[in-house]
Amino acid sequence: MPFALAFALLAAQPVADAAPQEDPSTIDWEKEFGVEKKVRDPVTGELPVDPYTQSPANAGATPFNGESMAKAFGGQDGIRKIVGRLVDLSETDPRISDIFKNQDTVRLRRTLSEQFCYLLDAGCTYTGRDMKSSHKDLGVTRADLNALVENLQQAMREAKVPFPAQNRLLAKLAPMDRDIVER
Amino acid sequence: MAVAGLALATTAHADPLLDGGKLVLTNGISTLEGASGGGLASWATIAGMETDRGVGVSAHLTGIELADYGWQSHGVSVGIKDRIELSYARQNFDTRKVGAALGLGEGYRFNQDIFGAKVRLVGDTVYGSPLLPQISVGVQHKRSLDGAIVRAVGAASSEGTDFTASATKLVLSKSVLVNATARLTNANQFGLLGFGGPNQAGRTLQFEGSVAYMLTPRLVIGGEYRTRPSNLAIAREDDAHDLFVAWAFTRNATLTAAYADVGSVATFDGQRGGLVSLQFAF
Ligand code: HEM
């Protein structure tokens, strides 16, 4: 939107000539509004989250049985790499990158890996939150979800996961849309 | 500065009108009748690449080379919020040498206009419960542009309206898309030879089924079957079927190639051949 930007810059011009005020960049707005600062865990690098009850049911689907799916995804290492790539792609995807700004993607990488690993029966417990509370107030749309699915498809394709196995994982995730899409 | 902030904020958050957010191929391709679906069967899909917050458009051009005829269809459709589809298609059916044999003159063309509307009632092709397909109902109003001739061959009317109800689901666990459509119709040869006839004047219930297998997110192979009434006394009408490959070579363009068989048309049997269709969708 170069027009909007140009217009905004023009509109901003007279304000710059106005009497000097306190520089807004030096104000600690979080303090002004009483926002509690969260501190990353020195070991894991994760931010604290509000207490919740851990349960495998939070993963939102029942896992596969047998080794074939875990194998198709390259085991725990393969899954971690695919999730890492998915988060990297999504954080830089202009369609959805805004949603990941100021979110704890350190934790997301861990919990999402756990979730996929649990669903693929690759030997993990899911310790994260349920899908509804994880995505509350993120304002995710159907188009955002489709964008994320495309990024996941790309990550799985790059990791050479056979296409039918990719779809079998997506079959587990697709019904979660009602907890993730908010608007 | 407040103005700057506001201007940037609104541009960053406004939904684009053509959001283009649908997953590739989940808009279906364009049927010969303009509605989105397979090549032959209307599906529960809504045309265009929009999701539930935007508007989408698509256009198609399809050509079929049959044993004795050339058949061509082109049209446009609009999808509104992945809920409502409005479509228009024009069909031109070239009788070539058969035209002379039938006394119409060589290269006589049957033409018809098809105005369609479809609404998605419940479900989603991809998401939601695997047991709940996307279900849509539709109407297709068809107007033959050869009124005198179609009445001369025995059609009761040169205009007709089909009613469809479709269920479509992508069964991800099997990489298979399944569609079933019930159609109430009295169209003869899709409406090219008018509507109703001596055998049956009113609409009868017909069935359309499609099965497709996803090879990649952008490449699908499949087959379709469509039953049809045989209303005219002078010429038998058969069921139609096809085998297709659809390839979304970009997000917005899909090329479909098919082997299609529509059986007997205007007393000339064995009308089968190749179909090529190009669709652009945004
Ligand atoms: C079926 C699809 C999805 C699955 C399975 C999924 C899974 C998860 C999981 C396991 C978590 C972490 C839960 C926790 O921290 O306890 C999470 C958080 C998150 N998800 Fe998703 N997600 C999906 C779709 C999406 C989409 C479409 C977006 C946005 C485009 C998104 C954005 C986020 C964000 C920003 C967080 C971090 C929230 C926070 O830390 O408070 N997710 N998701």
Short mmCIF file of C-alpha atoms and ligand atoms in Angstrom, two decimals:
data_model
loop_
_atom_site.label_atom_id
_atom_site.label_comp_id
_atom_site.label_asym_id
_atom_site.label_seq_id
_atom_site.Cartn_x
_atom_site.Cartn_y
_atom_site.Cartn_z
CA MET A 1 0.00 0.00 0.00
CA PRO A 2 2.51 2.68 -1.04
CA PHE A 3 -0.31 5.24 -1.34
CA ALA A 4 -1.41 4.83 2.24
CA LEU A 5 2.19 5.15 3.35
CA ALA A 6 2.82 8.29 1.28
CA PHE A 7 -0.41 9.81 2.57
CA ALA A 8 0.46 8.87 6.11
CA LEU A 9 3.90 10.46 5.80
CA LEU A 10 2.39 13.65 4.38
CA ALA A 11 -0.18 13.73 7.14
CA ALA A 12 2.57 13.23 9.68
CA GLN A 13 4.56 16.25 8.44
CA PRO A 14 2.88 19.11 10.35
CA VAL A 15 2.98 17.15 13.58
CA ALA A 16 6.78 17.08 13.39
CA ASP A 17 6.81 20.94 13.42
CA ALA A 18 4.64 21.12 16.53
CA ALA A 19 6.03 22.02 19.96
CA PRO A 20 8.47 19.38 21.27
CA GLN A 21 6.87 16.80 23.52
CA GLU A 22 8.15 13.92 25.54
CA ASP A 23 9.75 11.41 23.18
CA PRO A 24 7.29 8.46 23.10
CA SER A 25 10.08 5.97 22.44
CA THR A 26 11.53 6.52 25.93
CA ILE A 27 8.27 5.83 27.74
CA ASP A 28 7.94 2.35 29.23
CA TRP A 29 4.41 1.71 28.05
CA GLU A 30 4.23 -1.70 29.68
CA LYS A 31 4.95 -0.07 33.05
CA GLU A 32 2.52 2.79 32.35
CA PHE A 33 -0.28 0.28 31.72
CA GLY A 34 0.75 -2.10 34.50
CA VAL A 35 1.68 -4.96 32.12
CA GLU A 36 3.58 -7.67 33.93
CA LYS A 37 6.89 -8.47 32.26
CA LYS A 38 7.39 -12.14 31.50
CA VAL A 39 10.88 -13.56 31.89
CA ARG A 40 12.18 -16.41 29.75
CA ASP A 41 13.21 -19.57 31.55
CA PRO A 42 17.03 -19.49 31.63
CA VAL A 43 17.27 -23.19 30.70
CA THR A 44 14.50 -23.73 28.13
CA GLY A 45 14.22 -20.15 26.86
CA GLU A 46 10.43 -20.39 27.14
CA LEU A 47 8.06 -17.83 28.57
CA PRO A 48 5.77 -18.88 31.41
CA VAL A 49 2.13 -19.66 30.57
CA ASP A 50 -0.98 -19.60 32.75
CA PRO A 51 -1.50 -22.88 34.61
CA TYR A 52 -3.43 -25.60 32.75
CA THR A 53 -4.12 -29.31 33.16
CA GLN A 54 -1.83 -31.55 31.15
CA SER A 55 -3.44 -34.40 29.29
CA PRO A 56 -2.78 -36.33 26.08
CA ALA A 57 -6.35 -35.36 25.14
CA ASN A 58 -5.06 -31.78 24.72
CA ALA A 59 -3.37 -32.99 21.50
CA GLY A 60 -6.83 -32.94 19.93
CA ALA A 61 -6.75 -36.35 18.22
CA THR A 62 -5.95 -39.97 18.89
CA PRO A 63 -2.53 -41.25 17.80
CA PHE A 64 -1.77 -43.72 15.01
CA ASN A 65 -0.83 -47.26 15.96
CA GLY A 66 2.34 -48.90 14.76
CA GLU A 67 5.69 -47.66 13.48
CA SER A 68 4.94 -46.85 9.87
CA MET A 69 3.88 -43.22 10.35
CA ALA A 70 6.79 -42.41 12.68
CA LYS A 71 9.14 -43.95 10.13
CA ALA A 72 7.61 -41.96 7.25
CA PHE A 73 8.37 -38.77 9.20
CA GLY A 74 11.94 -39.74 10.08
CA GLY A 75 11.30 -40.45 13.77
CA GLN A 76 11.62 -37.82 16.52
CA ASP A 77 14.52 -36.04 14.79
CA GLY A 78 12.66 -35.87 11.51
CA ILE A 79 9.52 -34.55 13.21
CA ARG A 80 11.49 -31.86 15.08
CA LYS A 81 13.07 -30.72 11.81
CA ILE A 82 9.73 -30.62 10.00
CA VAL A 83 8.12 -28.61 12.81
CA GLY A 84 11.11 -26.27 12.91
CA ARG A 85 10.79 -25.68 9.20
CA LEU A 86 7.01 -25.17 9.51
CA VAL A 87 7.49 -22.51 12.19
CA ASP A 88 10.31 -20.82 10.23
CA LEU A 89 8.17 -20.74 7.08
CA SER A 90 5.13 -19.43 8.94
CA GLU A 91 7.07 -16.72 10.80
CA THR A 92 8.29 -15.34 7.47
CA ASP A 93 5.11 -15.98 5.46
CA PRO A 94 3.63 -12.53 4.73
CA ARG A 95 0.13 -14.06 4.86
CA ILE A 96 0.39 -15.11 8.51
CA SER A 97 3.68 -13.82 9.98
CA ASP A 98 1.83 -11.14 12.00
CA ILE A 99 0.08 -13.80 14.05
CA PHE A 100 3.39 -15.23 15.24
CA LYS A 101 4.88 -11.86 16.26
CA ASN A 102 5.30 -11.55 20.03
CA GLN A 103 4.40 -15.20 20.53
CA ASP A 104 6.58 -17.75 22.25
CA THR A 105 7.80 -19.72 19.27
CA VAL A 106 10.44 -21.42 21.42
CA ARG A 107 7.62 -23.10 23.32
CA LEU A 108 5.62 -23.56 20.11
CA ARG A 109 8.45 -25.52 18.49
CA ARG A 110 8.61 -27.84 21.50
CA THR A 111 4.87 -28.37 22.01
CA LEU A 112 4.07 -28.70 18.31
CA SER A 113 6.87 -31.28 17.92
CA GLU A 114 5.47 -33.14 20.91
CA GLN A 115 1.98 -33.06 19.43
CA PHE A 116 3.05 -34.39 16.02
CA CYS A 117 5.37 -36.95 17.67
CA TYR A 118 2.52 -38.11 19.93
CA LEU A 119 0.00 -38.33 17.06
CA LEU A 120 2.49 -40.16 14.83
CA ASP A 121 3.20 -42.65 17.64
CA ALA A 122 6.90 -41.75 17.61
CA GLY A 123 7.26 -42.02 21.40
CA CYS A 124 6.37 -38.65 22.96
CA THR A 125 3.93 -37.32 25.52
CA TYR A 126 2.07 -34.14 24.64
CA THR A 127 2.46 -31.62 27.47
CA GLY A 128 0.96 -28.55 25.79
CA ARG A 129 -2.40 -26.83 26.05
CA ASP A 130 -5.53 -27.88 24.18
CA MET A 131 -6.14 -26.42 20.72
CA LYS A 132 -8.93 -24.08 21.80
CA SER A 133 -7.00 -22.33 24.57
CA SER A 134 -3.72 -22.32 22.55
CA HIS A 135 -5.38 -20.34 19.77
CA LYS A 136 -7.73 -18.19 21.82
CA ASP A 137 -7.81 -14.57 20.64
CA LEU A 138 -5.25 -15.16 17.87
CA GLY A 139 -8.03 -14.32 15.38
CA VAL A 140 -7.03 -17.13 13.02
CA THR A 141 -9.10 -17.26 9.81
CA ARG A 142 -9.76 -20.14 7.41
CA ALA A 143 -7.29 -18.56 4.96
CA ASP A 144 -4.62 -18.42 7.72
CA LEU A 145 -5.18 -22.10 8.43
CA ASN A 146 -4.88 -22.93 4.72
CA ALA A 147 -1.62 -20.95 4.58
CA LEU A 148 -0.25 -22.92 7.54
CA VAL A 149 -1.31 -26.21 5.91
CA GLU A 150 0.57 -25.20 2.75
CA ASN A 151 3.67 -24.44 4.82
CA LEU A 152 3.37 -27.81 6.55
CA GLN A 153 3.00 -29.51 3.17
CA GLN A 154 6.17 -27.76 2.00
CA ALA A 155 8.08 -28.80 5.14
CA MET A 156 6.92 -32.41 4.78
CA ARG A 157 7.72 -32.44 1.05
CA GLU A 158 11.23 -31.11 1.69
CA ALA A 159 11.70 -33.86 4.29
CA LYS A 160 10.59 -36.39 1.64
CA VAL A 161 7.59 -37.64 3.61
CA PRO A 162 5.54 -39.73 1.14
CA PHE A 163 2.41 -37.83 0.07
CA PRO A 164 -0.13 -40.40 1.36
CA ALA A 165 1.54 -40.25 4.81
CA GLN A 166 1.41 -36.42 4.68
CA ASN A 167 -2.32 -36.63 4.10
CA ARG A 168 -2.80 -39.11 6.91
CA LEU A 169 -1.30 -36.62 9.36
CA LEU A 170 -3.44 -33.84 7.86
CA ALA A 171 -6.48 -36.08 8.36
CA LYS A 172 -5.74 -35.98 12.12
CA LEU A 173 -5.33 -32.19 12.10
CA ALA A 174 -8.20 -31.19 9.78
CA PRO A 175 -11.03 -31.69 12.31
CA MET A 176 -9.22 -29.36 14.77
CA ASP A 177 -10.24 -26.39 12.62
CA ARG A 178 -13.29 -25.66 14.77
CA ASP A 179 -11.01 -24.95 17.77
CA ILE A 180 -8.45 -22.94 15.79
CA VAL A 181 -10.44 -20.80 13.33
CA GLU A 182 -12.03 -17.94 15.24
CA ARG A 183 -13.32 -15.55 12.61
CA MET B 1 1.67 10.44 13.97
CA ALA B 2 -1.71 9.17 15.02
CA VAL B 3 -2.87 9.46 11.42
CA ALA B 4 0.13 7.49 10.22
CA GLY B 5 -0.54 4.78 12.77
CA LEU B 6 -4.17 4.56 11.80
CA ALA B 7 -3.48 4.41 8.08
CA LEU B 8 -0.94 1.63 8.52
CA ALA B 9 -3.12 -0.28 10.92
CA THR B 10 -6.11 -0.33 8.59
CA THR B 11 -4.07 -1.39 5.58
CA ALA B 12 -2.44 -4.17 7.56
CA HIS B 13 -5.67 -5.66 8.88
CA ALA B 14 -8.21 -5.16 6.12
CA ASP B 15 -9.18 -8.39 4.36
CA PRO B 16 -8.56 -8.20 0.64
CA LEU B 17 -11.74 -8.64 -1.40
CA LEU B 18 -10.23 -11.41 -3.52
CA ASP B 19 -8.53 -13.21 -0.63
CA GLY B 20 -7.35 -16.15 -2.73
CA GLY B 21 -6.93 -18.22 0.42
CA LYS B 22 -8.51 -21.49 -0.65
CA LEU B 23 -6.35 -24.60 -0.88
CA VAL B 24 -5.42 -25.32 -4.48
CA LEU B 25 -7.93 -27.56 -6.32
CA THR B 26 -10.50 -27.41 -3.49
CA ASN B 27 -12.56 -25.09 -5.73
CA GLY B 28 -12.97 -28.01 -8.15
CA ILE B 29 -12.65 -27.49 -11.86
CA SER B 30 -15.43 -26.10 -14.06
CA THR B 31 -18.02 -28.51 -15.36
CA LEU B 32 -19.36 -28.27 -18.90
CA GLU B 33 -22.39 -26.59 -17.35
CA GLY B 34 -20.33 -23.93 -15.62
CA ALA B 35 -20.82 -25.03 -12.01
CA SER B 36 -17.68 -26.06 -10.14
CA GLY B 37 -17.07 -29.78 -9.85
CA GLY B 38 -15.40 -32.44 -11.92
CA GLY B 39 -15.69 -32.17 -15.68
CA LEU B 40 -19.09 -33.88 -15.89
CA ALA B 41 -20.47 -33.84 -12.37
CA SER B 42 -21.44 -30.81 -10.36
CA TRP B 43 -19.84 -30.95 -6.90
CA ALA B 44 -20.67 -29.29 -3.58
CA THR B 45 -17.60 -27.07 -4.03
CA ILE B 46 -17.91 -23.30 -4.44
CA ALA B 47 -16.06 -21.71 -7.37
CA GLY B 48 -13.17 -19.31 -6.93
CA MET B 49 -10.17 -19.21 -4.61
CA GLU B 50 -11.92 -17.23 -1.86
CA THR B 51 -12.49 -18.43 1.68
CA ASP B 52 -15.45 -17.53 3.90
CA ARG B 53 -14.28 -13.91 4.18
CA GLY B 54 -13.83 -13.02 0.53
CA VAL B 55 -15.01 -13.23 -3.03
CA GLY B 56 -13.56 -15.38 -5.79
CA VAL B 57 -13.92 -15.59 -9.55
CA SER B 58 -13.12 -18.19 -12.14
CA ALA B 59 -13.32 -18.65 -15.88
CA HIS B 60 -13.07 -21.75 -18.01
CA LEU B 61 -12.65 -22.85 -21.57
CA THR B 62 -13.31 -26.50 -22.44
CA GLY B 63 -13.13 -28.36 -25.71
CA ILE B 64 -14.20 -31.95 -26.43
CA GLU B 65 -13.44 -33.87 -29.59
CA LEU B 66 -15.99 -36.67 -29.97
CA ALA B 67 -16.13 -39.27 -32.72
CA ASP B 68 -18.54 -37.22 -34.85
CA TYR B 69 -18.96 -33.94 -32.99
CA GLY B 70 -17.02 -31.01 -31.60
CA TRP B 71 -18.20 -29.62 -28.30
CA GLN B 72 -17.07 -26.46 -26.63
CA SER B 73 -17.98 -24.75 -23.39
CA HIS B 74 -16.83 -21.52 -21.82
CA GLY B 75 -18.03 -19.53 -18.88
CA VAL B 76 -17.43 -17.55 -15.74
CA SER B 77 -18.39 -17.98 -12.13
CA VAL B 78 -18.28 -16.01 -8.92
CA GLY B 79 -17.91 -17.47 -5.46
CA ILE B 80 -19.12 -15.39 -2.53
CA LYS B 81 -17.66 -16.20 0.90
CA ASP B 82 -17.24 -19.85 -0.06
CA ARG B 83 -21.01 -20.01 0.42
CA ILE B 84 -22.73 -18.98 -2.82
CA GLU B 85 -21.72 -19.73 -6.37
CA LEU B 86 -23.17 -17.97 -9.42
CA SER B 87 -22.18 -19.29 -12.80
CA TYR B 88 -22.78 -18.77 -16.47
CA ALA B 89 -21.69 -21.07 -19.28
CA ARG B 90 -22.23 -21.16 -23.00
CA GLN B 91 -22.12 -24.50 -24.83
CA ASN B 92 -21.60 -24.81 -28.58
CA PHE B 93 -22.07 -28.25 -30.08
CA ASP B 94 -20.85 -28.61 -33.65
CA THR B 95 -22.64 -31.36 -35.60
CA ARG B 96 -20.00 -31.32 -38.38
CA LYS B 97 -20.83 -33.89 -41.11
CA VAL B 98 -23.67 -35.34 -39.03
CA GLY B 99 -25.47 -32.02 -39.49
CA ALA B 100 -25.85 -32.76 -43.19
CA ALA B 101 -27.01 -36.35 -42.50
CA LEU B 102 -29.65 -35.02 -40.10
CA GLY B 103 -30.80 -32.48 -42.66
CA LEU B 104 -29.64 -29.51 -40.58
CA GLY B 105 -26.75 -28.63 -42.82
CA GLU B 106 -23.10 -29.52 -42.34
CA GLY B 107 -21.54 -27.84 -39.33
CA TYR B 108 -24.87 -26.92 -37.79
CA ARG B 109 -24.30 -25.88 -34.17
CA PHE B 110 -26.56 -26.43 -31.21
CA ASN B 111 -26.05 -23.76 -28.57
CA GLN B 112 -27.27 -23.22 -25.07
CA ASP B 113 -26.83 -20.79 -22.19
CA ILE B 114 -26.70 -22.12 -18.64
CA PHE B 115 -27.25 -19.90 -15.61
CA GLY B 116 -26.37 -21.60 -12.35
CA ALA B 117 -26.59 -20.88 -8.65
CA LYS B 118 -25.37 -23.07 -5.84
CA VAL B 119 -25.36 -22.64 -2.08
CA ARG B 120 -23.29 -24.54 0.44
CA LEU B 121 -25.54 -25.68 3.26
CA VAL B 122 -23.19 -27.41 5.70
CA GLY B 123 -19.80 -29.03 6.01
CA ASP B 124 -16.42 -28.45 4.48
CA THR B 125 -14.68 -30.47 1.76
CA VAL B 126 -11.40 -30.52 3.71
CA TYR B 127 -12.03 -29.61 7.36
CA GLY B 128 -14.41 -30.58 10.13
CA SER B 129 -15.65 -34.06 10.88
CA PRO B 130 -14.44 -36.65 8.37
CA LEU B 131 -18.01 -37.97 8.42
CA LEU B 132 -19.62 -34.68 7.41
CA PRO B 133 -19.13 -33.84 3.74
CA GLN B 134 -19.62 -30.42 2.22
CA ILE B 135 -23.27 -30.37 1.13
CA SER B 136 -24.67 -27.93 -1.42
CA VAL B 137 -27.83 -27.51 -3.42
CA GLY B 138 -28.00 -25.84 -6.79
CA VAL B 139 -30.13 -24.85 -9.75
CA GLN B 140 -29.11 -24.70 -13.38
CA HIS B 141 -31.41 -22.86 -15.71
CA LYS B 142 -30.71 -23.85 -19.30
CA ARG B 143 -31.89 -22.13 -22.46
CA SER B 144 -31.43 -23.82 -25.78
CA LEU B 145 -30.90 -21.31 -28.56
CA ASP B 146 -32.36 -23.71 -31.16
CA GLY B 147 -36.00 -23.69 -30.06
CA ALA B 148 -37.60 -24.61 -33.40
CA ILE B 149 -35.23 -27.49 -34.06
CA VAL B 150 -35.29 -29.04 -30.58
CA ARG B 151 -39.10 -28.98 -30.67
CA ALA B 152 -39.01 -30.56 -34.12
CA VAL B 153 -36.98 -33.50 -32.74
CA GLY B 154 -39.63 -33.97 -30.06
CA ALA B 155 -38.49 -31.92 -27.08
CA ALA B 156 -41.33 -30.55 -24.97
CA SER B 157 -39.51 -27.29 -24.31
CA SER B 158 -36.42 -25.33 -25.25
CA GLU B 159 -35.90 -24.21 -21.67
CA GLY B 160 -35.46 -26.22 -18.52
CA THR B 161 -34.17 -26.08 -14.99
CA ASP B 162 -32.12 -28.76 -13.24
CA PHE B 163 -32.00 -29.05 -9.45
CA THR B 164 -28.91 -30.58 -7.83
CA ALA B 165 -27.93 -31.73 -4.36
CA SER B 166 -24.27 -32.66 -3.88
CA ALA B 167 -22.04 -34.03 -1.15
CA THR B 168 -18.26 -33.77 -1.53
CA LYS B 169 -15.50 -34.85 0.85
CA LEU B 170 -11.74 -35.12 0.63
CA VAL B 171 -10.99 -38.26 2.63
CA LEU B 172 -7.47 -37.19 3.64
CA SER B 173 -6.60 -40.47 5.32
CA LYS B 174 -6.95 -42.12 1.89
CA SER B 175 -5.96 -39.12 -0.30
CA VAL B 176 -9.28 -39.62 -2.05
CA LEU B 177 -11.99 -37.13 -2.96
CA VAL B 178 -15.51 -38.51 -3.26
CA ASN B 179 -18.57 -36.78 -4.66
CA ALA B 180 -22.16 -37.85 -5.04
CA THR B 181 -24.80 -35.69 -6.69
CA ALA B 182 -28.50 -36.20 -7.20
CA ARG B 183 -29.96 -34.23 -10.10
CA LEU B 184 -33.58 -33.65 -11.02
CA THR B 185 -33.58 -32.99 -14.75
CA ASN B 186 -35.46 -33.39 -17.98
CA ALA B 187 -32.61 -32.14 -20.16
CA ASN B 188 -31.90 -34.01 -23.40
CA GLN B 189 -28.15 -34.23 -24.04
CA PHE B 190 -27.47 -31.76 -21.20
CA GLY B 191 -30.18 -29.48 -22.72
CA LEU B 192 -28.64 -29.11 -26.17
CA LEU B 193 -31.59 -31.08 -27.58
CA GLY B 194 -34.15 -29.34 -25.38
CA PHE B 195 -36.11 -30.59 -22.41
CA GLY B 196 -38.53 -33.49 -22.02
CA GLY B 197 -39.96 -35.52 -24.84
CA PRO B 198 -42.40 -38.25 -25.84
CA ASN B 199 -40.83 -40.84 -23.48
CA GLN B 200 -40.83 -38.58 -20.44
CA ALA B 201 -41.84 -34.94 -20.20
CA GLY B 202 -41.02 -34.15 -16.61
CA ARG B 203 -37.86 -34.28 -14.52
CA THR B 204 -36.45 -37.56 -13.33
CA LEU B 205 -33.89 -38.23 -10.62
CA GLN B 206 -30.40 -38.86 -11.98
CA PHE B 207 -27.09 -39.60 -10.26
CA GLU B 208 -23.56 -38.24 -10.65
CA GLY B 209 -20.60 -39.84 -8.92
CA SER B 210 -16.93 -38.87 -8.91
CA VAL B 211 -13.86 -40.38 -7.30
CA ALA B 212 -10.47 -38.69 -7.46
CA TYR B 213 -7.06 -39.58 -6.06
CA MET B 214 -4.55 -36.91 -5.07
CA LEU B 215 -1.03 -37.66 -6.30
CA THR B 216 0.37 -34.34 -5.06
CA PRO B 217 -1.33 -31.19 -3.72
CA ARG B 218 -1.56 -30.04 -7.34
CA LEU B 219 -2.15 -33.22 -9.31
CA VAL B 220 -5.30 -35.31 -9.19
CA ILE B 221 -6.56 -38.24 -11.26
CA GLY B 222 -10.10 -39.53 -11.22
CA GLY B 223 -13.21 -40.81 -12.89
CA GLU B 224 -16.84 -39.80 -13.07
CA TYR B 225 -20.15 -41.38 -13.97
CA ARG B 226 -23.37 -39.55 -14.78
CA THR B 227 -26.74 -41.12 -15.49
CA ARG B 228 -29.09 -39.34 -17.87
CA PRO B 229 -32.73 -39.60 -18.89
CA SER B 230 -33.68 -40.77 -22.38
CA ASN B 231 -36.72 -38.59 -23.08
CA LEU B 232 -36.67 -38.36 -26.87
CA ALA B 233 -38.28 -41.05 -29.03
CA ILE B 234 -36.11 -40.57 -32.09
CA ALA B 235 -32.70 -40.81 -30.40
CA ARG B 236 -31.50 -42.85 -27.44
CA GLU B 237 -29.43 -41.15 -24.73
CA ASP B 238 -26.81 -43.03 -22.70
CA ASP B 239 -25.04 -42.47 -19.40
CA ALA B 240 -21.82 -40.48 -19.59
CA HIS B 241 -18.48 -41.16 -17.96
CA ASP B 242 -14.93 -39.86 -17.99
CA LEU B 243 -11.41 -40.44 -16.69
CA PHE B 244 -9.46 -37.27 -15.94
CA VAL B 245 -6.15 -35.77 -14.86
CA ALA B 246 -6.26 -32.29 -13.35
CA TRP B 247 -3.08 -30.33 -12.79
CA ALA B 248 -2.96 -26.96 -11.05
CA PHE B 249 0.18 -25.73 -12.77
CA THR B 250 -0.02 -22.50 -10.79
CA ARG B 251 -2.16 -21.48 -7.82
CA ASN B 252 -4.57 -19.85 -10.24
CA ALA B 253 -4.58 -22.06 -13.32
CA THR B 254 -5.66 -25.66 -13.73
CA LEU B 255 -5.36 -27.76 -16.83
CA THR B 256 -7.58 -30.83 -17.13
CA ALA B 257 -7.31 -33.58 -19.70
CA ALA B 258 -9.89 -36.35 -19.89
CA TYR B 259 -11.17 -39.26 -21.83
CA ALA B 260 -14.93 -38.76 -22.05
CA ASP B 261 -17.69 -41.02 -23.30
CA VAL B 262 -21.24 -39.71 -23.74
CA GLY B 263 -22.56 -42.72 -25.69
CA SER B 264 -25.12 -42.13 -28.39
CA VAL B 265 -25.91 -38.57 -29.51
CA ALA B 266 -28.67 -37.85 -32.07
CA THR B 267 -28.62 -41.47 -33.30
CA PHE B 268 -24.84 -41.52 -33.77
CA ASP B 269 -23.45 -44.07 -31.31
CA GLY B 270 -20.05 -44.30 -29.63
CA GLN B 271 -19.42 -40.62 -29.00
CA ARG B 272 -16.20 -40.70 -27.04
CA GLY B 273 -13.00 -38.75 -27.22
CA GLY B 274 -10.66 -36.29 -25.58
CA LEU B 275 -11.49 -33.34 -23.36
CA VAL B 276 -9.15 -30.47 -22.57
CA SER B 277 -10.15 -27.78 -20.12
CA LEU B 278 -8.36 -24.70 -18.84
CA GLN B 279 -9.54 -22.91 -15.74
CA PHE B 280 -8.32 -19.68 -14.18
CA ALA B 281 -9.44 -19.02 -10.61
CA PHE B 282 -8.73 -16.16 -8.22
C1 HEM C 1 -4.41 -27.87 12.73
C2 HEM C 1 -3.61 -26.86 12.81
C3 HEM C 1 -2.84 -26.43 14.06
C4 HEM C 1 -2.29 -27.19 15.04
C5 HEM C 1 -2.31 -28.70 15.17
C6 HEM C 1 -1.66 -26.27 15.97
C7 HEM C 1 -0.99 -26.66 17.13
C8 HEM C 1 -0.51 -25.78 18.09
C9 HEM C 1 0.11 -26.15 19.33
C10 HEM C 1 0.39 -27.58 19.78
C11 HEM C 1 0.41 -25.03 20.00
C12 HEM C 1 1.12 -24.88 21.36
C13 HEM C 1 0.25 -25.14 22.55
C14 HEM C 1 0.93 -24.72 23.82
O1 HEM C 1 1.78 -23.82 23.80
O2 HEM C 1 0.60 -25.30 24.89
C15 HEM C 1 0.00 -23.92 19.16
C16 HEM C 1 0.16 -22.59 19.51
C17 HEM C 1 0.09 -21.57 18.57
N1 HEM C 1 -0.45 -21.66 17.30
FE1 HEM C 1 -1.17 -23.31 16.44
N2 HEM C 1 -1.84 -24.99 15.54
C18 HEM C 1 -2.54 -25.05 14.36
C19 HEM C 1 -2.92 -23.98 13.58
C20 HEM C 1 -2.46 -22.71 13.75
C21 HEM C 1 -2.64 -21.62 12.83
C22 HEM C 1 -3.42 -21.72 11.51
C23 HEM C 1 -2.00 -20.55 13.33
C24 HEM C 1 -1.85 -19.17 12.75
C25 HEM C 1 -1.74 -18.90 11.48
C26 HEM C 1 -1.43 -20.92 14.60
C27 HEM C 1 -0.71 -20.09 15.44
C28 HEM C 1 -0.30 -20.43 16.70
C29 HEM C 1 0.35 -19.52 17.62
C30 HEM C 1 0.71 -18.05 17.32
C31 HEM C 1 0.59 -20.22 18.81
C32 HEM C 1 1.26 -19.72 20.07
C33 HEM C 1 0.21 -19.21 21.01
C34 HEM C 1 0.78 -18.83 22.36
O3 HEM C 1 1.96 -19.08 22.62
O4 HEM C 1 0.00 -18.31 23.16
N3 HEM C 1 -1.72 -22.25 14.82
N4 HEM C 1 -0.56 -24.41 18.02
#
